[in-house]
Coordinates of C-alpha atoms in Angstrom, one line a residue:
M1 CA 50.1 -3.5 -5.3
V2 CA 52.3 -6.4 -6.7
E3 CA 52.8 -7.6 -3.1
M4 CA 49.0 -7.5 -2.5
Q5 CA 48.4 -9.6 -5.6
A6 CA 51.1 -12.1 -4.5
S7 CA 49.4 -12.3 -1.1
I8 CA 46.1 -13.2 -2.8
K9 CA 47.8 -16.2 -4.4
N10 CA 49.4 -17.2 -1.2
L11 CA 46.3 -16.8 0.8
T12 CA 44.2 -18.7 -1.8
S13 CA 46.7 -21.6 -1.7
Q14 CA 46.5 -21.8 2.1
L15 CA 42.7 -21.8 2.0
D16 CA 42.6 -24.6 -0.6
Q17 CA 44.9 -26.7 1.6
R18 CA 42.5 -26.3 4.4
N19 CA 39.5 -27.4 2.2
A20 CA 37.9 -24.1 3.0
A21 CA 37.8 -22.5 -0.4
C22 CA 34.1 -23.0 -0.1
S23 CA 33.8 -25.9 -2.6
A24 CA 31.4 -27.6 -0.2
D25 CA 30.4 -31.2 -0.9
S26 CA 27.3 -32.0 -3.0
Q27 CA 25.3 -32.7 0.1
S28 CA 26.0 -29.3 1.6
L29 CA 25.1 -27.7 -1.7
D30 CA 21.9 -29.6 -1.9
Q31 CA 21.0 -28.6 1.7
R32 CA 21.7 -25.0 0.9
S33 CA 19.5 -25.1 -2.3
E34 CA 16.7 -26.6 -0.2
V35 CA 17.0 -24.0 2.5
L36 CA 17.0 -21.1 0.1
I37 CA 13.6 -22.2 -1.0
T38 CA 12.4 -23.1 2.5
P39 CA 11.6 -19.7 4.2
E40 CA 8.8 -18.8 1.8
N41 CA 7.4 -22.3 1.6
S42 CA 7.6 -22.9 5.3
Q43 CA 6.1 -19.6 6.1
S44 CA 3.1 -20.3 3.8
Q45 CA 2.7 -23.8 5.4
S46 CA 2.8 -22.4 8.9
L47 CA -0.2 -20.2 8.1
K48 CA -2.4 -23.1 7.0
G49 CA -5.5 -23.1 9.1
S50 CA -5.1 -19.4 9.8
S51 CA -7.5 -16.8 8.7
I52 CA -5.6 -16.1 5.6
S53 CA -6.1 -19.6 4.2
K54 CA -9.7 -18.9 3.5
Y55 CA -8.7 -16.5 0.8
E56 CA -6.7 -19.0 -1.2
S57 CA -9.5 -19.9 -3.5
Q58 CA -10.2 -16.2 -4.3
S59 CA -8.6 -14.1 -7.0
P60 CA -6.0 -11.6 -5.7
T61 CA -8.2 -8.7 -6.6
A62 CA -11.2 -10.3 -4.8
Q63 CA -9.0 -10.7 -1.7
L64 CA -8.7 -6.9 -1.5
D65 CA -12.2 -6.7 -0.2
S66 CA -11.5 -9.2 2.5
I67 CA -8.1 -8.6 3.9
L68 CA -8.8 -5.3 5.7
E69 CA -10.7 -6.9 8.6
D70 CA -8.2 -9.7 9.2
L71 CA -4.8 -8.1 8.4
I72 CA -5.1 -4.4 9.2
P73 CA -5.2 -3.5 13.0
N74 CA -8.3 -1.7 14.3
R75 CA -8.5 2.1 13.7
A76 CA -7.4 3.0 17.2
T77 CA -4.4 0.7 17.2
L78 CA -3.4 1.7 13.7
E79 CA -3.4 5.3 14.7
R80 CA -1.2 4.6 17.6
I81 CA 1.2 2.6 15.4
L82 CA 1.5 5.4 12.9
E83 CA 2.0 8.0 15.7
Y84 CA 4.8 5.9 17.1
T85 CA 6.6 4.9 13.9
G86 CA 5.6 7.5 11.2
G87 CA 8.1 10.2 12.2
Q88 CA 10.6 7.6 13.3
L89 CA 10.6 5.9 9.9
H90 CA 11.0 9.3 8.2
Q91 CA 14.2 9.7 10.1
S92 CA 15.0 6.0 9.7
W93 CA 18.4 4.6 9.4
M94 CA 17.2 2.3 6.6
L95 CA 15.3 4.8 4.5
Q96 CA 17.8 7.7 4.5
P97 CA 19.2 8.9 2.3
F98 CA 17.0 7.0 -0.2
S99 CA 13.8 9.1 -0.9
T100 CA 12.8 7.3 -4.1
I101 CA 9.6 5.4 -3.1
N102 CA 6.6 7.4 -4.3
I103 CA 4.2 6.6 -1.5
F104 CA 2.7 10.1 -1.6
D105 CA 4.0 13.6 -1.8
N106 CA 7.6 13.6 -3.0
G107 CA 9.0 10.9 -0.9
F108 CA 8.4 8.7 2.1
L109 CA 5.3 9.0 4.1
V110 CA 5.3 12.2 6.2
G111 CA 2.6 14.4 7.7
S112 CA -0.3 13.7 10.0
T113 CA -1.6 10.4 11.2
E114 CA -4.9 11.2 9.4
K115 CA -3.0 11.6 6.2
A116 CA -1.4 8.2 6.7
I117 CA -4.7 6.6 7.5
L118 CA -6.2 8.1 4.3
F119 CA -3.3 6.7 2.3
I120 CA -3.9 3.2 3.7
H121 CA -7.6 3.4 3.0
E122 CA -7.2 4.7 -0.5
A123 CA -4.6 2.1 -1.3
L124 CA -6.7 -0.8 -0.1
Q125 CA -9.7 0.4 -2.0
S126 CA -7.8 1.0 -5.2
R127 CA -7.9 -2.7 -6.3
D128 CA -4.4 -2.1 -7.6
V129 CA -2.4 -5.1 -6.3
G130 CA 0.9 -3.3 -6.7
L131 CA -0.3 -0.3 -4.7
V132 CA -1.7 -2.5 -2.0
S133 CA 1.5 -4.4 -1.8
K134 CA 3.4 -1.2 -1.4
C135 CA 1.0 -0.1 1.3
L136 CA 1.2 -3.4 3.2
S137 CA 5.0 -3.5 2.9
W138 CA 5.3 0.0 4.4
L139 CA 2.9 -1.1 7.2
C140 CA 5.2 -4.1 7.9
L141 CA 8.1 -1.7 8.2
C142 CA 6.1 0.3 10.7
L143 CA 5.2 -2.8 12.7
S144 CA 8.8 -3.9 12.8
E145 CA 9.8 -0.8 14.8
L146 CA 7.2 -1.3 17.6
P147 CA 8.6 -1.8 21.2
K148 CA 8.1 -4.9 23.2
D149 CA 5.3 -3.5 25.4
F150 CA 3.1 -2.3 22.5
R151 CA -0.5 -3.4 23.0
D152 CA -3.7 -3.4 21.0
I153 CA -5.6 -0.3 22.0
E154 CA -9.1 -2.0 22.0
T155 CA -8.2 -5.3 23.6
G156 CA -5.2 -4.4 25.8
L157 CA -3.5 -7.5 24.6
P158 CA 0.1 -7.6 23.2
L159 CA 0.0 -6.9 19.5
C160 CA 2.5 -9.6 18.4
P161 CA 3.9 -7.6 15.4
E162 CA 6.0 -10.5 14.2
E163 CA 3.0 -12.7 13.6
L164 CA 1.1 -9.9 11.9
I165 CA 4.1 -9.2 9.6
N166 CA 4.4 -12.8 8.6
R167 CA 0.7 -12.8 7.6
L168 CA 1.0 -9.6 5.7
L169 CA 4.1 -10.9 3.8
T170 CA 2.2 -14.0 2.8
Q171 CA -0.5 -11.8 1.3
I172 CA 2.0 -9.6 -0.4
S173 CA 3.6 -12.6 -2.0
I174 CA 0.3 -13.6 -3.5
F175 CA -0.2 -10.1 -4.9
Y176 CA 3.3 -10.2 -6.3
L177 CA 2.6 -13.4 -8.2
A178 CA -0.5 -11.9 -9.7
D179 CA 1.3 -8.7 -10.8
C180 CA 4.6 -10.1 -12.2
T181 CA 3.4 -11.5 -15.6
P182 CA 5.5 -10.8 -17.5
A183 CA 6.8 -7.9 -15.3
C184 CA 5.3 -6.3 -12.3
S185 CA 4.3 -2.7 -11.9
I186 CA 6.3 0.2 -10.6
N187 CA 4.3 0.0 -7.4
S188 CA 5.3 -3.6 -6.9
I189 CA 9.0 -2.8 -7.5
E190 CA 8.7 -0.1 -4.9
A191 CA 7.1 -2.6 -2.6
L192 CA 10.1 -4.9 -3.1
V193 CA 12.5 -2.1 -2.0
L194 CA 10.4 -1.5 1.1
Q195 CA 10.5 -5.3 1.8
Y196 CA 14.3 -5.2 1.4
E197 CA 14.4 -2.6 4.1
L198 CA 12.1 -4.6 6.3
F199 CA 14.3 -7.7 6.0
I200 CA 17.4 -5.7 6.7
A201 CA 15.7 -4.3 9.8
I202 CA 14.6 -7.7 11.1
G203 CA 17.8 -9.5 10.4
R204 CA 17.1 -11.5 7.2
P205 CA 19.7 -10.3 4.7
S206 CA 19.2 -13.3 2.4
R207 CA 15.5 -12.5 2.0
A208 CA 16.5 -8.8 1.4
W209 CA 18.9 -10.0 -1.3
K210 CA 16.1 -11.9 -3.0
C211 CA 13.8 -8.9 -2.9
V212 CA 16.4 -6.6 -4.6
R213 CA 17.1 -9.3 -7.2
A214 CA 13.4 -9.5 -8.0
G215 CA 13.2 -5.8 -8.2
I216 CA 16.1 -5.5 -10.6
D217 CA 14.7 -8.3 -12.8
N218 CA 11.3 -6.5 -13.1
A219 CA 12.8 -3.1 -13.5
M220 CA 15.0 -4.2 -16.4
L221 CA 11.9 -5.8 -18.1
L222 CA 10.2 -2.4 -17.8
G223 CA 13.3 -0.6 -19.1
I224 CA 13.7 1.5 -15.9
H225 CA 17.4 1.1 -16.1
T226 CA 17.5 3.2 -19.2
R227 CA 15.4 6.1 -17.9
Q228 CA 17.0 9.2 -16.3
S229 CA 13.9 10.8 -14.8
N230 CA 13.9 11.6 -11.0
L231 CA 11.4 8.8 -10.2
Y232 CA 12.6 6.0 -12.4
G233 CA 16.2 6.9 -12.2
G234 CA 16.1 7.1 -8.4
L235 CA 14.2 3.8 -8.2
W236 CA 16.8 2.0 -10.4
E237 CA 19.7 3.5 -8.5
S238 CA 18.3 2.4 -5.2
L239 CA 18.1 -1.1 -6.5
W240 CA 21.6 -1.0 -8.1
I241 CA 23.2 0.3 -4.9
R242 CA 21.4 -2.1 -2.5
D243 CA 22.2 -5.1 -4.8
R244 CA 26.0 -4.5 -4.6
Q245 CA 26.0 -3.8 -0.8
I246 CA 24.0 -6.8 0.3
S247 CA 25.7 -9.1 -2.2
L248 CA 29.1 -8.2 -0.7
I249 CA 27.9 -8.8 2.9
L250 CA 26.5 -12.2 1.9
G251 CA 29.5 -13.2 -0.2
L252 CA 27.3 -13.5 -3.4
P253 CA 27.8 -12.1 -6.9
Y254 CA 26.0 -8.8 -7.7
T255 CA 23.6 -8.6 -10.6
T256 CA 24.4 -5.6 -12.8
A257 CA 27.6 -4.4 -14.4
D258 CA 29.1 -0.9 -13.8
N259 CA 27.7 0.4 -17.1
F260 CA 24.2 0.0 -15.7
A261 CA 24.8 2.8 -13.3
L262 CA 23.0 6.0 -14.3
N263 CA 24.7 9.2 -15.5
T264 CA 24.9 11.3 -12.4
E265 CA 27.2 14.1 -13.5
M266 CA 24.5 16.7 -12.8
D267 CA 23.6 15.3 -9.4
T268 CA 25.0 17.2 -6.4
D269 CA 23.5 15.2 -3.6
P270 CA 26.6 14.2 -1.4
E271 CA 24.8 11.4 0.4
L272 CA 23.8 9.7 -2.9
D273 CA 27.3 10.3 -4.3
A274 CA 28.8 8.6 -1.3
L275 CA 26.4 5.6 -1.7
R276 CA 27.3 5.3 -5.3
R277 CA 31.0 5.1 -4.4
I278 CA 30.2 2.6 -1.7
A279 CA 28.3 0.4 -4.2
S280 CA 31.2 0.7 -6.7
I281 CA 33.7 -0.4 -4.1
S282 CA 31.4 -3.2 -2.9
G283 CA 31.3 -4.6 -6.5
C284 CA 35.1 -4.5 -6.8
I285 CA 35.6 -6.4 -3.5
S286 CA 33.0 -8.9 -4.6
D287 CA 35.0 -9.4 -7.8
R288 CA 38.2 -9.9 -5.8
D289 CA 36.6 -12.4 -3.4
R290 CA 35.2 -14.4 -6.3
L291 CA 38.3 -14.4 -8.5
R292 CA 40.8 -14.6 -5.7
Q293 CA 44.3 -15.3 -7.2
D294 CA 42.9 -14.4 -10.7
T295 CA 42.0 -10.8 -9.6
S296 CA 43.4 -8.4 -12.1
F297 CA 45.8 -5.6 -11.3
G298 CA 43.3 -3.1 -12.5
T299 CA 40.7 -4.3 -10.0
M300 CA 43.1 -4.1 -7.1
R301 CA 44.3 -0.6 -8.1
R302 CA 40.7 0.5 -8.4
I303 CA 39.9 -0.7 -4.9
V304 CA 42.8 1.1 -3.5
E305 CA 42.1 4.4 -5.3
E306 CA 38.3 4.4 -4.6
I307 CA 38.7 3.7 -0.9
K308 CA 41.1 6.6 -0.6
Q309 CA 38.6 8.8 -2.3
L310 CA 35.8 7.5 0.0
K311 CA 37.8 8.3 3.1
V312 CA 38.2 11.9 1.9
L313 CA 34.5 12.1 1.0
I314 CA 33.3 10.6 4.4
P315 CA 35.7 12.0 7.1
D316 CA 35.3 10.8 10.7
E317 CA 35.1 14.3 12.0
R318 CA 31.6 15.7 11.6
N319 CA 32.8 19.3 11.1
D320 CA 34.9 18.3 8.1
S321 CA 31.9 16.6 6.2
V322 CA 29.5 18.1 3.7
F323 CA 26.6 16.0 4.9
T324 CA 23.6 17.8 6.3
Q325 CA 21.8 14.8 7.8
P326 CA 23.5 13.5 10.9
V327 CA 21.9 10.0 10.7
A328 CA 22.9 9.6 7.1
Y329 CA 26.4 10.7 7.9
S330 CA 26.7 8.0 10.6
I331 CA 25.4 5.3 8.3
L332 CA 27.9 6.3 5.7
R333 CA 30.7 6.1 8.2
L334 CA 29.6 2.6 9.2
F335 CA 29.6 1.5 5.6
K336 CA 33.0 3.1 4.9
H337 CA 34.6 1.4 7.9
T338 CA 33.0 -1.9 7.1
L339 CA 34.3 -1.8 3.5
N340 CA 37.8 -0.9 4.6
T341 CA 37.8 -3.8 7.0
M342 CA 36.7 -6.2 4.2
I343 CA 39.4 -4.9 1.9
H344 CA 42.3 -5.4 4.3
L345 CA 41.2 -8.3 6.6
P346 CA 42.4 -11.1 4.3
Y347 CA 45.9 -9.7 4.1
S348 CA 46.2 -8.7 7.8
Q349 CA 46.9 -12.3 8.8
F350 CA 50.2 -12.1 7.0
A351 CA 51.3 -9.2 9.3
G352 CA 52.6 -11.4 12.0
Y353 CA 55.5 -12.7 9.8
D354 CA 55.7 -10.2 7.0
K355 CA 56.0 -6.6 8.0
Q356 CA 55.0 -5.2 4.6
F357 CA 51.5 -6.2 5.6
E358 CA 51.5 -4.5 9.0
Y359 CA 49.7 -1.5 7.5
T360 CA 46.7 -3.8 6.6
R361 CA 46.4 -4.8 10.3
V362 CA 46.5 -1.1 11.3
E363 CA 43.8 -0.4 8.7
V364 CA 41.6 -3.2 10.0
L365 CA 41.8 -2.3 13.6
E366 CA 41.2 1.4 13.0
S367 CA 38.2 0.7 10.8
A368 CA 36.8 -1.9 13.3
E369 CA 36.9 0.8 16.0
G370 CA 35.5 3.4 13.6
A371 CA 32.5 1.2 12.8
I372 CA 31.7 0.8 16.5
R373 CA 32.0 4.6 16.9
A374 CA 29.6 5.2 13.9
H375 CA 27.1 2.7 15.4
Q376 CA 27.4 4.6 18.7
D377 CA 26.6 7.9 17.0
M378 CA 23.5 6.4 15.3
R379 CA 22.2 5.0 18.5
E380 CA 22.7 8.2 20.5
M381 CA 20.8 10.3 17.9
Q382 CA 17.4 8.6 18.6
D383 CA 15.3 9.0 21.7
T384 CA 13.7 5.6 21.0
P385 CA 15.9 2.9 19.4
A386 CA 15.2 1.9 15.9
K387 CA 15.4 -1.8 15.0
C388 CA 18.1 -2.7 12.5
H389 CA 19.6 -6.1 13.1
L390 CA 22.1 -5.8 10.3
Y391 CA 23.6 -2.6 11.6
D392 CA 23.9 -4.0 15.1
F393 CA 25.5 -7.1 13.6
L394 CA 28.1 -5.0 11.7
A395 CA 29.1 -3.3 14.9
F396 CA 29.2 -6.7 16.7
N397 CA 31.4 -8.1 13.9
A398 CA 33.8 -5.2 14.3
A399 CA 34.0 -5.8 18.0
V400 CA 34.9 -9.5 17.4
I401 CA 37.8 -8.4 15.2
L402 CA 39.1 -6.2 17.9
I403 CA 38.8 -8.9 20.5
T404 CA 40.6 -11.4 18.3
D405 CA 43.5 -9.0 18.0
L406 CA 43.5 -8.4 21.7
A407 CA 43.5 -12.1 22.3
A408 CA 46.3 -12.8 19.9
K409 CA 48.5 -10.1 21.5
E410 CA 50.3 -9.5 18.2
T411 CA 49.8 -5.8 18.2
P412 CA 52.0 -4.0 20.8
R413 CA 49.9 -2.0 23.2
S414 CA 50.2 -0.3 26.5
T415 CA 47.9 -1.5 29.3
E416 CA 46.1 1.8 29.1
E417 CA 45.5 1.4 25.3
E418 CA 44.2 -2.1 25.8
E419 CA 41.8 -1.0 28.5
R420 CA 40.6 1.8 26.3
I421 CA 39.7 -0.7 23.5
W422 CA 37.9 -2.9 26.0
T423 CA 35.9 0.1 27.1
V424 CA 34.8 0.7 23.5
I425 CA 33.6 -2.9 23.4
T426 CA 31.8 -2.9 26.7
E427 CA 30.0 0.3 25.9
L428 CA 28.8 -1.4 22.7
V429 CA 27.6 -4.3 24.8
S430 CA 25.6 -1.8 26.9
R431 CA 24.0 -0.3 23.8
L432 CA 23.1 -3.7 22.5
R433 CA 21.5 -4.6 25.9
K434 CA 19.5 -1.4 25.9
T435 CA 18.2 -2.2 22.4
S436 CA 17.2 -5.7 23.3
E437 CA 15.4 -4.5 26.4
L438 CA 13.2 -2.1 24.4
L439 CA 12.8 -3.9 21.1
V440 CA 12.5 -7.6 20.1
S441 CA 16.0 -7.8 18.8
E442 CA 17.5 -11.3 19.0
T443 CA 20.6 -10.2 17.2
A444 CA 21.4 -7.4 19.7
E445 CA 20.7 -9.7 22.7
Q446 CA 22.8 -12.6 21.4
A447 CA 25.6 -10.3 20.3
A448 CA 25.8 -8.8 23.7
E449 CA 26.0 -12.2 25.3
V450 CA 28.8 -13.3 23.0
L451 CA 30.9 -10.2 23.6
E452 CA 30.4 -10.4 27.4
N453 CA 31.6 -14.0 27.5
L454 CA 34.6 -13.2 25.2
H455 CA 35.5 -10.3 27.5
R456 CA 35.4 -12.6 30.6
A457 CA 37.4 -15.3 28.8
C458 CA 40.1 -12.9 27.8
K459 CA 40.3 -11.5 31.3
G460 CA 40.5 -15.0 32.8
I461 CA 37.3 -14.7 34.8
Y462 CA 35.0 -16.8 32.7
R463 CA 33.3 -19.4 34.9
G464 CA 30.4 -20.6 32.9
H465 CA 29.7 -23.9 31.1
E466 CA 30.9 -24.6 27.6
F467 CA 29.7 -21.8 25.3
H468 CA 29.2 -22.6 21.6
K469 CA 27.6 -20.4 19.0
Q470 CA 27.3 -20.9 15.2
I471 CA 26.8 -17.3 14.0
P472 CA 25.4 -16.5 10.6
L473 CA 27.7 -14.4 8.4
L474 CA 30.5 -14.8 10.9
G475 CA 31.3 -18.4 11.9
K476 CA 31.8 -20.5 15.1
I477 CA 32.8 -19.2 18.5
Q478 CA 33.5 -21.7 21.3
I479 CA 34.6 -21.1 24.9
S480 CA 35.6 -24.0 27.1
R481 CA 37.4 -24.5 30.4
A482 CA 39.9 -27.2 31.5
T483 CA 41.6 -27.8 34.8
E484 CA 45.0 -29.5 35.1
Q485 CA 46.7 -30.8 38.3
H486 CA 50.3 -29.7 38.7
E487 CA 51.7 -31.4 41.8
D488 CA 49.5 -29.9 44.6
V489 CA 48.1 -27.0 42.5
E490 CA 45.2 -26.9 40.2
A491 CA 45.5 -24.7 37.2
S492 CA 42.4 -23.8 35.2
T493 CA 42.5 -22.4 31.6
T494 CA 39.8 -20.9 29.4
T495 CA 40.2 -21.6 25.7
V496 CA 38.5 -19.5 23.0
L497 CA 38.1 -21.0 19.5
L498 CA 37.1 -18.8 16.5
E499 CA 36.5 -20.2 13.0
T500 CA 35.3 -17.9 10.2
N501 CA 35.3 -17.1 6.5
T502 CA 35.0 -13.3 7.1
Y503 CA 38.8 -13.1 7.7
T504 CA 39.5 -14.5 4.2
F505 CA 37.7 -14.0 0.9
R506 CA 34.0 -13.9 1.7
V507 CA 31.8 -16.8 0.5
P508 CA 28.1 -17.6 1.2
D509 CA 27.1 -19.4 4.3
E510 CA 26.7 -23.1 3.8
H511 CA 23.5 -23.2 5.8
L512 CA 20.7 -20.7 6.0
T513 CA 17.9 -20.6 8.5
E514 CA 14.5 -19.0 8.2
K515 CA 15.2 -16.1 10.6
E516 CA 18.9 -15.8 9.7
L517 CA 20.5 -13.3 12.1
A518 CA 17.5 -13.3 14.4
D519 CA 17.6 -17.1 14.8
D520 CA 19.0 -18.9 17.9
W521 CA 22.7 -19.0 17.4
S522 CA 23.0 -22.0 19.7
A523 CA 20.6 -24.1 17.6
Q524 CA 23.0 -24.3 14.6
V525 CA 26.0 -26.0 16.4
T526 CA 25.1 -29.4 15.1
F527 CA 25.8 -28.4 11.6
E528 CA 29.3 -29.3 10.4
M529 CA 30.7 -26.4 8.4
S530 CA 34.2 -25.7 7.0
Y531 CA 35.8 -22.3 7.5
G532 CA 38.8 -20.6 5.9
W533 CA 40.3 -19.2 9.1
R534 CA 40.8 -20.6 12.6
G535 CA 42.2 -19.0 15.8
T536 CA 42.7 -20.6 19.2
Y537 CA 43.6 -18.6 22.3
E538 CA 44.2 -19.7 25.9
F539 CA 43.8 -17.6 29.1
P540 CA 44.8 -18.7 32.6
D541 CA 42.2 -18.1 35.3
N542 CA 42.7 -15.0 37.4

């Protein structure tokens, strides 16, 4: 433990010397402040002149009588959407094991398509802006899961769910403003949770973070954080857990202290118990990344002890677990391995010259492979792939960690072991390709391309042009080729450059785009960004 604290100071000193301690210049900060506001503003501006603009002069409640025709698909198409996504969302990666949103019955929308249609009709006729927001948020989540070839039943034309989702979100934001003075209703808070899941699914984690922050603010104004009932307690807990998880991923501080967690001594749900522990560890890692060399011994000890307990609670062998839901079990394994990687990755870079840190590299590599295995299990459990950009990205990030270690050749391996790891990575590429073929998933498509090119580069068979990607939540990856003349022989070499902040103490991205993970990773290469870690690897042509 003392050695780990010493390494924090050492690592922090190195980062400061590289000007990568994330004290960006004032211009970068100003740009980030502008961009944080841009998505909502630009989205509203892009819709000017569309059918939704004609409602701007109406009151929110008056708009309820008008939006049905323009924003809700026709009856035949709506039924087909609900048939395709209703059961799928009930088994969703995102919504399990949270069953706290009181749409109807005692949890998420289940039952017949007719029942779902009735819910939508009654919600839209209720003139309750919070209930309508919840209904439309849930409909957005359904639309996000549609395959590429989904068509309008009446016209036969492509449905274009992304455009429809953007229009619905614009309307939801209008309703939210009408309902949040001084605090919005329970229905609107539940709508924010559903929007969080939507933004996680479509690869906009910063927007998800803003939704959960708004949900927490309003929930505290309503005093929900003090109530222990199943509904209110479950809603508060879903906000508390999500806030800590997404804040860690983004490198941002979480909102609420530990003493805002509910008293759960009588709760025996193993999935929720695991998620609470994951949230607790996420908060500790966020504290460490923020405080760096000033991290207390107590925080470090707590991280070590809690991750040990989490490994026991969430074993990698299905037969050893207490979890009854296979999908939830796979999600929890992905979270567990991602957390363990985040804990040890900053220290693993010392392993090359200080053997006392060798165990951190072992932990990182085992968890990186474990995260990919968990992702594989999730994908194999569904007949039709579910869209979740963030989960695909976490698996991709784990694969980049493995490739970086393979490229550095600092870990002794046999040829057979090295090929086994490459097989794990190439199988992930195949799954990502399959996902992008069936769904509109820019993250999966671009991640597969990056991994394929890294594989070719490491094998000495890359023959493409210069490859340059600026990847949100990861960093910069560049692949280039050079040819040198040695007497009468030409020798070609491929160079791979990786710069990132994820290998150190996590900090927020300096630049955010509207679509975030789903944006074009090549379009951001013109932005000059500083990173805390850099690796360069050369491979001769084969």
